[in-house]
PDB file of C-alpha atoms in Angstrom:
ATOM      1  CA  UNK A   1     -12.490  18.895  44.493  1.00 52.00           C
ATOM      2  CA  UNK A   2     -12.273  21.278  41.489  1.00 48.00           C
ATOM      3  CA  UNK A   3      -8.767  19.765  40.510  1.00 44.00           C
ATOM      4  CA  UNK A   4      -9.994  16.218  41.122  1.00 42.00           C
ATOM      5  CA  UNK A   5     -12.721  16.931  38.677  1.00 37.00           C
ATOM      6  CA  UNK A   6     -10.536  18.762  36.111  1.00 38.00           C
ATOM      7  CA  UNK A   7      -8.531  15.844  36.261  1.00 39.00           C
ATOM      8  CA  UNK A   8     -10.945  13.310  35.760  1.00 39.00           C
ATOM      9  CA  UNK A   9     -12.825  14.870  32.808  1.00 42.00           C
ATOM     10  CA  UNK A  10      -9.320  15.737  30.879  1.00 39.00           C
ATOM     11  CA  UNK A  11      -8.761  11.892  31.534  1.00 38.00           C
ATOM     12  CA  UNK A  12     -12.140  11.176  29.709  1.00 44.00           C
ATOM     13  CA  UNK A  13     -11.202  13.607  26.872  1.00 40.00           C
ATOM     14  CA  UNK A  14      -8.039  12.150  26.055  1.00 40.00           C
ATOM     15  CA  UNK A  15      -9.302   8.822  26.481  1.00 43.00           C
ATOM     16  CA  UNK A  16     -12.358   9.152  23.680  1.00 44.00           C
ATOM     17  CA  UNK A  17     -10.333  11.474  21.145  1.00 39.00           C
ATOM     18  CA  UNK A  18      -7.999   8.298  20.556  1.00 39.00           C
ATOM     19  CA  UNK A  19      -9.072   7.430  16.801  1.00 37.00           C
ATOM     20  CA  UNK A  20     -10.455   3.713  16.039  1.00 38.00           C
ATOM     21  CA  UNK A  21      -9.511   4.505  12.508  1.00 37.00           C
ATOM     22  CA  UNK A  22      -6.152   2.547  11.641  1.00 41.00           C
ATOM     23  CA  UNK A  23      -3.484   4.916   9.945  1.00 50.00           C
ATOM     24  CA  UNK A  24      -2.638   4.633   6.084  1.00 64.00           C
ATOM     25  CA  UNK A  25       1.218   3.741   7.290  1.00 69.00           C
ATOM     26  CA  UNK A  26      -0.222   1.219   9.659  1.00 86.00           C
ATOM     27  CA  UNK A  27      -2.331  -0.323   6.818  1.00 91.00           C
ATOM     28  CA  UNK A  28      -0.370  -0.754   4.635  1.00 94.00           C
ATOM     29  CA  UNK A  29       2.172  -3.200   6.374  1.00 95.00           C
ATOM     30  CA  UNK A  30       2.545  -6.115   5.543  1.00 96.00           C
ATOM     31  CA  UNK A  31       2.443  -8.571   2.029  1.00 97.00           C
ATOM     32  CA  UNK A  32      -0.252  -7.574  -0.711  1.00 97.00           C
ATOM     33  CA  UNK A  33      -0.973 -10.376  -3.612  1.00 97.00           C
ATOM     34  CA  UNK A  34      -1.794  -8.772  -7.044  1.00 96.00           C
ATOM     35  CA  UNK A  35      -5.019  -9.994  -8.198  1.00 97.00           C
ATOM     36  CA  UNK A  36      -5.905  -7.344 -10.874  1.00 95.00           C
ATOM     37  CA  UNK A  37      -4.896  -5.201 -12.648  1.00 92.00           C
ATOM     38  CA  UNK A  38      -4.642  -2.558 -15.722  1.00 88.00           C
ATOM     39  CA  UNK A  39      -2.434  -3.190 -18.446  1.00 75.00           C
ATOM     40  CA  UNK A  40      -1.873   0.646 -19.598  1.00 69.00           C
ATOM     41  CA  UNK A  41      -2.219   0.892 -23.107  1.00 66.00           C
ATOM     42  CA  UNK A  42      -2.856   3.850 -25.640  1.00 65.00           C
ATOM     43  CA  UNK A  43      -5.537   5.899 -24.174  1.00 70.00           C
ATOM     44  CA  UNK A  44      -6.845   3.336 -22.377  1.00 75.00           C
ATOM     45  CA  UNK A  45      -6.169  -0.273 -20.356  1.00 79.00           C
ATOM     46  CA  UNK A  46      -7.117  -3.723 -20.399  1.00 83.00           C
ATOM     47  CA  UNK A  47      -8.384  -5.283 -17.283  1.00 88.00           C
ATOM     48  CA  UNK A  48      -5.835  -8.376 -16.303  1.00 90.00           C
ATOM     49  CA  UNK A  49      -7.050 -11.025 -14.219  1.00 94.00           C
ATOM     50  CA  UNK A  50      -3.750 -12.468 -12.508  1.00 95.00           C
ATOM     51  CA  UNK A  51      -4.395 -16.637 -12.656  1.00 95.00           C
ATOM     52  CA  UNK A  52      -4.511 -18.294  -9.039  1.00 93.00           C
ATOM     53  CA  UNK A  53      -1.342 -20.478 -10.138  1.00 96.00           C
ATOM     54  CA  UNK A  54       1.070 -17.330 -10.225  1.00 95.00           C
ATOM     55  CA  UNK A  55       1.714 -14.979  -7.595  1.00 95.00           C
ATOM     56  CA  UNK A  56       2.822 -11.456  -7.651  1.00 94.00           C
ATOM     57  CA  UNK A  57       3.546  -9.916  -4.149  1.00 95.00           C
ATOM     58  CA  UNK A  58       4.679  -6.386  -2.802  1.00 95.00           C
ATOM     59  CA  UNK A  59       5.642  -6.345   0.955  1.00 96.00           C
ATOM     60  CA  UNK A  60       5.720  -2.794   2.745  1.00 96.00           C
ATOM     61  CA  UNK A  61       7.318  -3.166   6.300  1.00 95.00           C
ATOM     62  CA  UNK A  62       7.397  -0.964   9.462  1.00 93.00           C
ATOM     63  CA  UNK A  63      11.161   0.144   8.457  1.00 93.00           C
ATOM     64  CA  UNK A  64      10.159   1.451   5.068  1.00 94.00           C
ATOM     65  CA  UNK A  65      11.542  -0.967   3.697  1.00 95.00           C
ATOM     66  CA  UNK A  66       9.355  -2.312   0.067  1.00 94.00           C
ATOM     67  CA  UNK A  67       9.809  -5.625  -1.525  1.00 94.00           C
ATOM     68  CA  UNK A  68       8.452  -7.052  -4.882  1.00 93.00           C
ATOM     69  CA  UNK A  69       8.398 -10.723  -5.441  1.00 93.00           C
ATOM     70  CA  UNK A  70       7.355 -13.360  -7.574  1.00 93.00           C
ATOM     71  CA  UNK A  71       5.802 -16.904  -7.365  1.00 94.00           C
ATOM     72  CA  UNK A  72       5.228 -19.137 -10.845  1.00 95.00           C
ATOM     73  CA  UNK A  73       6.213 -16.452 -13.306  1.00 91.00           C
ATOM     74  CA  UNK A  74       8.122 -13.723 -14.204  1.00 86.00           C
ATOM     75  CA  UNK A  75       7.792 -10.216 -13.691  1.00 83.00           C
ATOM     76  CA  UNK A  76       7.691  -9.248 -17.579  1.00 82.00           C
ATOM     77  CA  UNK A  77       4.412 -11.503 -17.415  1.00 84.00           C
ATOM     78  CA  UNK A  78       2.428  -9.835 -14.356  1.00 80.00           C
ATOM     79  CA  UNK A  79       4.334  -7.034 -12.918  1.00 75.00           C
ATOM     80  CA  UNK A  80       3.520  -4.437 -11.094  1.00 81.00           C
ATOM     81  CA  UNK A  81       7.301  -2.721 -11.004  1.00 84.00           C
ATOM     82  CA  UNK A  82       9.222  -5.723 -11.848  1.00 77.00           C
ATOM     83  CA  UNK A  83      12.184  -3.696  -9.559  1.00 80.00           C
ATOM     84  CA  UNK A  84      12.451  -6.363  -6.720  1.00 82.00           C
ATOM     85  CA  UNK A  85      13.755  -4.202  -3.454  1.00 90.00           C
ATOM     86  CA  UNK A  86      13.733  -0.882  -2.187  1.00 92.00           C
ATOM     87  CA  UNK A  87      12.123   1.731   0.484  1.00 94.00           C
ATOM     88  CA  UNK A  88       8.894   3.688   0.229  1.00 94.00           C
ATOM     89  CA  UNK A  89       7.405   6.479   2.331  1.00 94.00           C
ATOM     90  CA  UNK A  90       3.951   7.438   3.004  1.00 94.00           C
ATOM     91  CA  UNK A  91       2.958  11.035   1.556  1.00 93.00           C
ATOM     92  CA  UNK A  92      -0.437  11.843   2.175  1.00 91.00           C
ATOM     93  CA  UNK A  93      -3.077  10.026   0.540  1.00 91.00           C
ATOM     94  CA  UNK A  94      -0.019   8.488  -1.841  1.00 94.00           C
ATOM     95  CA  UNK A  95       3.103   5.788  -1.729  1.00 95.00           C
ATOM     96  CA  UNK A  96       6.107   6.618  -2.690  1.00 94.00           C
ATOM     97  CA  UNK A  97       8.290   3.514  -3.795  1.00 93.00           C
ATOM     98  CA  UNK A  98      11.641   3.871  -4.506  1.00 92.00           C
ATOM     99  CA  UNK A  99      13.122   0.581  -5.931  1.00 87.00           C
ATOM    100  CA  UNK A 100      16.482  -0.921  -7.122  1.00 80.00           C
ATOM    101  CA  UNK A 101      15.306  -0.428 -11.130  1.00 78.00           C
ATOM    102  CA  UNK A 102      13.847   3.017 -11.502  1.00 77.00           C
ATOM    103  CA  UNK A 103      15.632   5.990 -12.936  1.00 72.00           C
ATOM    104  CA  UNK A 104      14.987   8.367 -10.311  1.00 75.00           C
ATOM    105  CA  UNK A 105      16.100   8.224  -6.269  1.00 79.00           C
ATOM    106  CA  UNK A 106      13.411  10.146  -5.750  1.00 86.00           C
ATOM    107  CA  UNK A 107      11.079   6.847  -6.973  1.00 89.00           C
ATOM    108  CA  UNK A 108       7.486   6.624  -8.263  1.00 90.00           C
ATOM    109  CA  UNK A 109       4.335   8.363  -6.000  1.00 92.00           C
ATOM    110  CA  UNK A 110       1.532   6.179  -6.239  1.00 92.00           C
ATOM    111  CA  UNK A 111      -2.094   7.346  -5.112  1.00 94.00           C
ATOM    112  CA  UNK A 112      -3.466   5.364  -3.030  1.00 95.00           C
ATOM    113  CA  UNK A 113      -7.213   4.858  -4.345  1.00 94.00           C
ATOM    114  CA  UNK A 114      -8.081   2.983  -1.479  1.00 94.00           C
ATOM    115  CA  UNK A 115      -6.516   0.372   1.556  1.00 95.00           C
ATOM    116  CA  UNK A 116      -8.976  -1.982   4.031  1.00 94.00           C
ATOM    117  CA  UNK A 117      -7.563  -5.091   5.913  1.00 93.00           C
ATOM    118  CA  UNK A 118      -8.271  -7.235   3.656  1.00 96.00           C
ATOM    119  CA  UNK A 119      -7.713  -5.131   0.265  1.00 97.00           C
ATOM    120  CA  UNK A 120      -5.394  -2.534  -1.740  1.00 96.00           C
ATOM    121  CA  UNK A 121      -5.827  -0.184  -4.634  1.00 95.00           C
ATOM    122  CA  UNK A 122      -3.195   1.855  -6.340  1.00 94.00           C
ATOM    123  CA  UNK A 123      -3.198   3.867  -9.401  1.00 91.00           C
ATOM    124  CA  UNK A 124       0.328   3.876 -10.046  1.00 88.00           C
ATOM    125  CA  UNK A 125       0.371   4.936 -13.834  1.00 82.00           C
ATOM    126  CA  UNK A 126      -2.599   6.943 -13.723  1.00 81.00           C
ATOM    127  CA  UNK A 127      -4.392   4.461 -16.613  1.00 80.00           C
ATOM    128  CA  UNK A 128      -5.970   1.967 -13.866  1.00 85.00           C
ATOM    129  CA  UNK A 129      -6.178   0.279 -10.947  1.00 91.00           C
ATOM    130  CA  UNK A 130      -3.935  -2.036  -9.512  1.00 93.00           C
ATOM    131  CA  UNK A 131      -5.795  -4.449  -7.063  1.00 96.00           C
ATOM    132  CA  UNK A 132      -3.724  -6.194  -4.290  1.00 97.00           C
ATOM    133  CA  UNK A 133      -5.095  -8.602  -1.688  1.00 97.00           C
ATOM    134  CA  UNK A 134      -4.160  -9.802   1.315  1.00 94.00           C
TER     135      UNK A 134
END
């Protein structure tokens, strides 16, 4: 009886500790449409609405693979790397993306200011936000 009971109250203890939190990794998949932004600048940045008719899209998938696309303009217009492909890993509370363009293979880390379903905020130049939607 003693066993039976261990058993069945370990059973409830790993059952409840499972998290209902979704992981940063898992959050992050998928593709994220720029709709803000901060245009570094000086000292400071300018807020940039991106317009509905354009489209600027990163795409993190479950292989680590990272993706940068365009729709209606031109990545000197509204970029956020304007590097096209690469890979990124998840460090912490921070992306790392290493794309096709940069300088280094180690990449660009990226805090991650915050990540919902439905919206994502990076501070990749340490200036401003970068506001991606789903």
């Amino acid at each position: 009886m003693k066993h039976t009971l261990l058993f069945l109250y370990l059973l409830s203890v790993v059952a409840c500790s499972k998290s209902d939190n979704v992981a940063p990794a898992n959050a992050l998949m998928g593709t994220w449409r720029l709709s803000t932004y901060c245009k570094p600048g000086t000292s400071t940045c300018t807020t940039v609405n991106v317009p509905s008719d354009k489209g600027v899209f990163v795409t993190f998938d479950y292989d680590g693979k990272f993706n940068e696309f365009y729709e209606n303009t031109k990545p000197a217009d509204y970029s956020f790397l304007g590097c096209g492909s690469g890979g990124y890993k998840i460090e912490g509370n921070n992306v790392r993306i290493m794309a096709l363009c940069m300088s280094s293979m180690n990449g660009k880390q990226m805090p991650v200011v915050s990540i919902n379903a439905t919206q994502l905020v990076l501070n990749p130049f340490g200036t401003g936000e970068y506001i991606f939607v789903r």
